[in-house]
Amino acid sequence: MTTSLASTIGPAVPEAVPMSFSGRGREFLKILIAGSLFQIPTFGFYRFWLITKMRRHLWSNTQVAGEAFEYAGTAKELLIGFFIALAVLTPLYLAYFILGLMLEEKHALASIPLVIVMYVLAHFGSYRARRYRATRTIFRGMRFWMTGKGWAYAGRAILWDLATILTLGLALPWASASLERYRMRHTFFGTLQGDFTGSGWTLFKRGVWVWALGIVLVVGLPVGFAAFLHKQGDPAGLWANLTPPFIILLAFLALWPIAMAIFARWQLEGIRFGEVTVSSQLRKRAFVGVFLKLIFSSLAFMICFGLGIALVGFIFKQQILPLLVEFNTVFTHDSELVRESMPGIATVVVVAALLYLVLLLGLGVIQRYFIGRGLWAVMVNSVSVANLPALDAAVAAGQPSGVLGEGLADALDFNVGL
Amino acid sequence: MADAAIFYDGLSARRRAVSIRITSSSLDVEEAGQWIASWPVGKVRRADAPEGVLRLVLQDEPGLARLDIFDGALQSAVQAACPRLHASNPKEKIGRIVLWSAAAAASIVLCVLFLVPVVAERMTPLVPASWEKRLGQAVDNQIRLIVGDKICSDPQGSAALASLTARLRSSNPAAEEIDIQVLDSRVPNAITLPGGKIYLFRALLEKAEAPDEIAGVLAHEMGHAHHRDSLRKLIQTGGSSYLFGLLFGDVTGSGALVFMSRMLVDNAYSRDAERAADAFAGQTMTDLGRSSAAMAHLLKRIEGNESKLPAFLSTHPVTDERLKVLERLVPREQGAPLLTNQEWRALKEICKTS
C-alpha cells in the first residue's frame, strides 16, 4: 500500500504504470511436469522444448499496461545451438587432450587449464545467450536486439571477477554495475537505446551488511565456536564438527534470497530505454517467501517420495515377488536359472536409476516452479514503468541473432537464467 | 465495430487503436475510419498472448506486425472468419522428438559397439610411445587415488622382484621397459598401465604358493604391455564414455576420464586379448623352462575361494579352455628355479616393513 502511495505522490515518476504477471501457476506446472516426463524417453533432448515452452508462458503473461511480451524463439533453434556448441567444443577438447599428451607435463590430465577455457567460454556464452533471448523478445510489434561483442564482454567480466576475488567480494557492486551497463547500453528496443543507471555505490550501501554478516558467519563463527569448545575441553566432539557447517548453511539459506532481492531490485531500477524509466518496489520478504516455499515443497516431496518407495517396496516383497518366482519357475523349468535371475542386480540397478531420475526430475520441477516462475512473478509485479509514451518514437530495427550462446550454456551447464 | 483492437504495424512501437472489418477474404484494419491494412483470412495466425487477449500475426510477413483483440465478440467473429488461425502452432510432434532422440541414442550405441573398437584398434599403433608413457603417468595418478598409493618397497623383497623381472625380461628382448611394482591392496589383482608399468597387488602375491605362479601372472601382464592392450582399452573406454556422456549432456568429458581409470582397474580385456597375453606368458615361461600352467592354477584357486571375485576374474574367468592351452605348453627341459627360496620369502614379505 505504501508502494502505490509512493508512486502516485512522488513527482519523479510521472504517470508510472505497473507491470503485471498474469500466468496461472497450474498451467506452468502442467508444462513443467509434462516436459520433465517427456525428458525420460527422449534422453533429455526434450529440454529444449521445455525451456521454450516455459519462456513462451512467462513472456506472454508479462504485461506492461496490459500489453504483453512475446517469445519468438523455437526449440529447434536451441537444438541447433547445442549442436553448434558441440561442434565447437569437441575439437577444442580433443586438441586440449592431445596437447596435454604432447607437452612435457607431469599431470597431463590435470584439468585446471581446461576449466579456464570453459570459464571464458561461459562468460562469452552468457552474453550471446542474452542476445539470443533479447532478439526473440517481441513487444508492441518490435523486437529487442543487442550489439556488443561477446569476447569484449567476457574480457571485462574476467577482469571484474579478478577484482571481486581480490577484494573478497567488495568489488562486486561495481563489477555488477559495469557489466550491467555494458549489457544494457548494447540493448535496443527498435531504435531506442537501453541504458543502466544503477551505481555500484548504491548497491554497495544496500548490500554491505549482507556481505559483512556473511564474512562474520563464515570466518567468525567456526573460529569462535572452536574457541568456545576448546574452553569446554571437548575440541573434537561431534558437536564441534557438525554445528558450524550447519549454522553456516542455515545462514546462507537465509541470506541468499535477501542478497538476491537486493540485487534484483537494484538491477530492475537501473533499467532505462530512452526516456522510459523503471522503478521497483521489490521486497526482500517476497524473495524469502518464495525460497521458503521452495525449501518446504522440496522437503515434502522428498518425504512423500521416500514413503512411496517404502510402501511400493513392501507390497512388492509381500505380494509380487512370490508371484514372479512362481511364474518364472513355470516358465523356465529351471530353478537354478530362476535363482540367478530373480534378484537380478541389473534389474535393481535399472529400477534404482529410474527412481533416482524421478526424484531428480521432481525436484527440478519444484525448483523451476519457484525459482523460475515464482521469482519472475515477484519481480514483474514489483515493477512500475514511467514515461511509457516515449516508446512511441521507437522505430523497428535489428535482426534475430545466432544461437551459439544458448548452445554453449546448455553444453557447459552454466545458468543463463530463463 | 468500435475500437476493440490494438494494431502494431511492425515498423514502429506506436500503439494504434483500430477497428476491424471482417470480410469473407480479409480482415480490414481501420484507424479512425481510415483503412491501414488488410490481412487475408487464410494467412492470419494466432500468437502467444495472455488470457483474454487474441493476438494475431500475418504469416510469411517479414515484419512483426501484431493485432491484439480484446473484445470477446470480435474474438469469436475473427476465429470464425480465419480458418487457419492455429496452423502456426501445429501440435507438437512429441512422437517425432522421441523417435529422433532414440535414433541419436541408437547411433551412439552403435558407434560404441562397432566403431569405437575399430578406431581404438587402428589408433593404438599410431600413438607414439612417449605419449603412451605420459598417458600412463596420468592414469597412474588416478589409480593411486582409487587403490591407494602405498607401494611396497622392502629392500630384500624389491631385490627379489628385480631379479624375477630380469629373468622374465631375459627371455623377451621385445619387452624393453618393464617396470613392475607391488601395490599394497587387499584385492587379488594385477594391472598393466599404458606405457608398460605393471602393478602387482599384495593380495595376489599372498595367495601365491610358488614363484612360477607369480612369474606367470607377470608374464601375462607383460603380454598385455607388449600388445599395448591397456592403451587400446583406454582409447576404447575413453571414446565410449565420451560418447555416452554426450548423450546426457556432458560435453566436457570430465566423467569419461574418471570412468576410464576405473575401467582399467577392473581390467576386463577382450577374450582375444587375454588369449594373446596367455600365449605370450606361455612362450615366456616355456623359454625359461618353467610351467605355464602355474599361473592358471593360482587364478583358479582364487576363483574357488573368494566369495567376491575381483572383476578381472569374474568378467574373464580362467576357463578350462584357457587352462588346457596353458597346460599343453610344457618346456622341453626343466629350467632353473626363477627365485631361490630365500628370495621367494623376501618377495612374499615385500609389504611388511613399508
Short mmCIF file of N, CA, C and O in Angstrom, two decimals, chain A residues 99-146:
data_model
loop_
_atom_site.label_atom_id
_atom_site.label_comp_id
_atom_site.label_asym_id
_atom_site.label_seq_id
_atom_site.Cartn_x
_atom_site.Cartn_y
_atom_site.Cartn_z
N LEU A 99 47.27 -32.02 -26.89
CA LEU A 99 48.30 -31.07 -26.49
C LEU A 99 48.86 -31.45 -25.13
O LEU A 99 50.07 -31.42 -24.90
N GLY A 100 47.96 -31.85 -24.25
CA GLY A 100 48.39 -32.26 -22.91
C GLY A 100 49.32 -33.46 -22.97
O GLY A 100 50.26 -33.57 -22.19
N LEU A 101 49.08 -34.35 -23.94
CA LEU A 101 49.93 -35.53 -24.08
C LEU A 101 51.28 -35.16 -24.67
O LEU A 101 52.31 -35.72 -24.32
N MET A 102 51.26 -34.19 -25.62
CA MET A 102 52.49 -33.84 -26.32
C MET A 102 53.43 -33.02 -25.45
O MET A 102 54.63 -33.19 -25.47
N LEU A 103 52.82 -32.08 -24.71
CA LEU A 103 53.65 -31.19 -23.91
C LEU A 103 54.24 -31.96 -22.74
O LEU A 103 53.65 -32.90 -22.22
N GLU A 104 55.44 -31.53 -22.33
CA GLU A 104 56.10 -32.19 -21.21
C GLU A 104 55.44 -31.74 -19.92
O GLU A 104 55.73 -30.70 -19.37
N GLU A 105 54.47 -32.55 -19.47
CA GLU A 105 53.78 -32.17 -18.24
C GLU A 105 53.63 -33.40 -17.37
O GLU A 105 53.33 -34.48 -17.86
N LYS A 106 53.78 -33.21 -16.10
CA LYS A 106 53.65 -34.35 -15.19
C LYS A 106 52.21 -34.83 -15.13
O LYS A 106 51.91 -35.98 -15.30
N HIS A 107 51.31 -33.88 -14.89
CA HIS A 107 49.90 -34.25 -14.77
C HIS A 107 49.17 -33.88 -16.04
O HIS A 107 48.56 -32.83 -16.14
N ALA A 108 49.28 -34.77 -17.00
CA ALA A 108 48.75 -34.44 -18.32
C ALA A 108 47.24 -34.23 -18.28
O ALA A 108 46.71 -33.44 -19.02
N LEU A 109 46.57 -34.92 -17.39
CA LEU A 109 45.11 -34.82 -17.39
C LEU A 109 44.60 -33.83 -16.35
O LEU A 109 43.41 -33.70 -16.16
N ALA A 110 45.53 -33.15 -15.67
CA ALA A 110 45.09 -32.13 -14.71
C ALA A 110 44.24 -31.13 -15.46
O ALA A 110 44.61 -30.63 -16.50
N SER A 111 43.07 -30.83 -14.92
CA SER A 111 42.08 -30.14 -15.75
C SER A 111 42.03 -28.64 -15.48
O SER A 111 41.09 -27.99 -15.87
N ILE A 112 43.01 -28.09 -14.82
CA ILE A 112 42.91 -26.67 -14.48
C ILE A 112 42.87 -25.76 -15.72
O ILE A 112 42.02 -24.90 -15.81
N PRO A 113 43.75 -25.96 -16.71
CA PRO A 113 43.67 -25.07 -17.88
C PRO A 113 42.33 -25.21 -18.61
O PRO A 113 41.78 -24.23 -19.08
N LEU A 114 41.79 -26.40 -18.64
CA LEU A 114 40.52 -26.62 -19.33
C LEU A 114 39.40 -25.88 -18.62
O LEU A 114 38.52 -25.30 -19.24
N VAL A 115 39.49 -25.84 -17.30
CA VAL A 115 38.49 -25.11 -16.53
C VAL A 115 38.53 -23.63 -16.91
O VAL A 115 37.50 -22.98 -17.04
N ILE A 116 39.76 -23.12 -17.14
CA ILE A 116 39.87 -21.71 -17.52
C ILE A 116 39.23 -21.48 -18.88
O ILE A 116 38.49 -20.51 -19.07
N VAL A 117 39.49 -22.38 -19.82
CA VAL A 117 38.86 -22.24 -21.14
C VAL A 117 37.34 -22.24 -21.01
O VAL A 117 36.64 -21.41 -21.59
N MET A 118 36.83 -23.16 -20.18
CA MET A 118 35.38 -23.24 -20.00
C MET A 118 34.83 -21.99 -19.33
O MET A 118 33.74 -21.53 -19.65
N TYR A 119 35.61 -21.45 -18.41
CA TYR A 119 35.18 -20.25 -17.68
C TYR A 119 35.06 -19.05 -18.64
O TYR A 119 34.07 -18.32 -18.61
N VAL A 120 36.06 -18.91 -19.52
CA VAL A 120 35.99 -17.83 -20.51
C VAL A 120 34.79 -18.04 -21.43
O VAL A 120 34.02 -17.11 -21.70
N LEU A 121 34.63 -19.28 -21.88
CA LEU A 121 33.51 -19.59 -22.77
C LEU A 121 32.17 -19.34 -22.08
O LEU A 121 31.20 -18.95 -22.73
N ALA A 122 32.14 -19.56 -20.77
CA ALA A 122 30.87 -19.36 -20.05
C ALA A 122 30.48 -17.89 -20.07
O ALA A 122 29.32 -17.55 -20.30
N HIS A 123 31.44 -16.99 -19.84
CA HIS A 123 31.13 -15.56 -19.90
C HIS A 123 30.71 -15.16 -21.31
O HIS A 123 29.73 -14.44 -21.50
N PHE A 124 31.48 -15.63 -22.28
CA PHE A 124 31.15 -15.34 -23.68
C PHE A 124 29.75 -15.84 -24.00
O PHE A 124 28.91 -15.11 -24.54
N GLY A 125 29.51 -17.09 -23.61
CA GLY A 125 28.22 -17.70 -23.91
C GLY A 125 27.07 -17.00 -23.22
O GLY A 125 25.99 -16.86 -23.79
N SER A 126 27.29 -16.53 -22.01
CA SER A 126 26.18 -15.89 -21.28
C SER A 126 25.77 -14.59 -22.00
O SER A 126 24.58 -14.27 -22.06
N TYR A 127 26.76 -13.87 -22.54
CA TYR A 127 26.41 -12.65 -23.27
C TYR A 127 25.65 -12.99 -24.55
O TYR A 127 24.63 -12.38 -24.86
N ARG A 128 26.16 -13.98 -25.27
CA ARG A 128 25.49 -14.36 -26.53
C ARG A 128 24.12 -14.94 -26.27
O ARG A 128 23.19 -14.75 -27.06
N ALA A 129 23.96 -15.65 -25.16
CA ALA A 129 22.65 -16.21 -24.84
C ALA A 129 21.66 -15.09 -24.52
O ALA A 129 20.50 -15.14 -24.92
N ARG A 130 22.14 -14.06 -23.82
CA ARG A 130 21.27 -12.92 -23.53
C ARG A 130 20.85 -12.26 -24.83
O ARG A 130 19.71 -11.84 -25.00
N ARG A 131 21.80 -12.18 -25.77
CA ARG A 131 21.49 -11.57 -27.05
C ARG A 131 20.43 -12.38 -27.78
O ARG A 131 19.51 -11.82 -28.38
N TYR A 132 20.56 -13.70 -27.72
CA TYR A 132 19.55 -14.54 -28.37
C TYR A 132 18.18 -14.26 -27.79
O TYR A 132 17.20 -14.05 -28.50
N ARG A 133 18.12 -14.25 -26.46
CA ARG A 133 16.81 -14.06 -25.82
C ARG A 133 16.26 -12.67 -26.11
O ARG A 133 15.07 -12.50 -26.33
N ALA A 134 17.13 -11.65 -26.14
CA ALA A 134 16.66 -10.29 -26.43
C ALA A 134 16.05 -10.23 -27.81
O ALA A 134 14.98 -9.66 -28.00
N THR A 135 16.74 -10.85 -28.79
CA THR A 135 16.23 -10.72 -30.16
C THR A 135 15.02 -11.59 -30.39
O THR A 135 14.36 -11.46 -31.41
N ARG A 136 14.71 -12.48 -29.47
CA ARG A 136 13.48 -13.27 -29.59
C ARG A 136 12.36 -12.67 -28.74
O ARG A 136 11.33 -13.30 -28.57
N THR A 137 12.60 -11.52 -28.18
CA THR A 137 11.58 -10.89 -27.35
C THR A 137 10.87 -9.81 -28.17
O THR A 137 11.51 -8.89 -28.67
N ILE A 138 9.56 -9.96 -28.29
CA ILE A 138 8.79 -9.03 -29.11
C ILE A 138 7.83 -8.26 -28.21
O ILE A 138 7.19 -8.83 -27.32
N PHE A 139 7.79 -6.95 -28.45
CA PHE A 139 6.90 -6.10 -27.67
C PHE A 139 6.37 -5.01 -28.60
O PHE A 139 7.15 -4.39 -29.33
N ARG A 140 5.10 -4.82 -28.62
CA ARG A 140 4.47 -3.81 -29.46
C ARG A 140 4.90 -3.93 -30.93
O ARG A 140 5.22 -2.94 -31.58
N GLY A 141 4.97 -5.14 -31.41
CA GLY A 141 5.29 -5.35 -32.82
C GLY A 141 6.72 -5.03 -33.19
O GLY A 141 7.03 -4.83 -34.37
N MET A 142 7.61 -4.98 -32.20
CA MET A 142 9.02 -4.75 -32.49
C MET A 142 9.87 -5.67 -31.63
O MET A 142 9.44 -6.09 -30.57
N ARG A 143 11.11 -5.91 -32.11
CA ARG A 143 11.95 -6.80 -31.31
C ARG A 143 13.00 -6.01 -30.56
O ARG A 143 13.40 -4.92 -30.97
N PHE A 144 13.45 -6.58 -29.46
CA PHE A 144 14.65 -6.09 -28.79
C PHE A 144 15.84 -6.66 -29.55
O PHE A 144 15.73 -7.69 -30.22
N TRP A 145 16.97 -6.02 -29.46
CA TRP A 145 18.17 -6.58 -30.08
C TRP A 145 19.40 -6.04 -29.38
O TRP A 145 19.30 -5.11 -28.57
N MET A 146 20.53 -6.64 -29.68
CA MET A 146 21.75 -6.24 -28.97
C MET A 146 22.92 -6.11 -29.91
O MET A 146 23.04 -6.84 -30.89
#
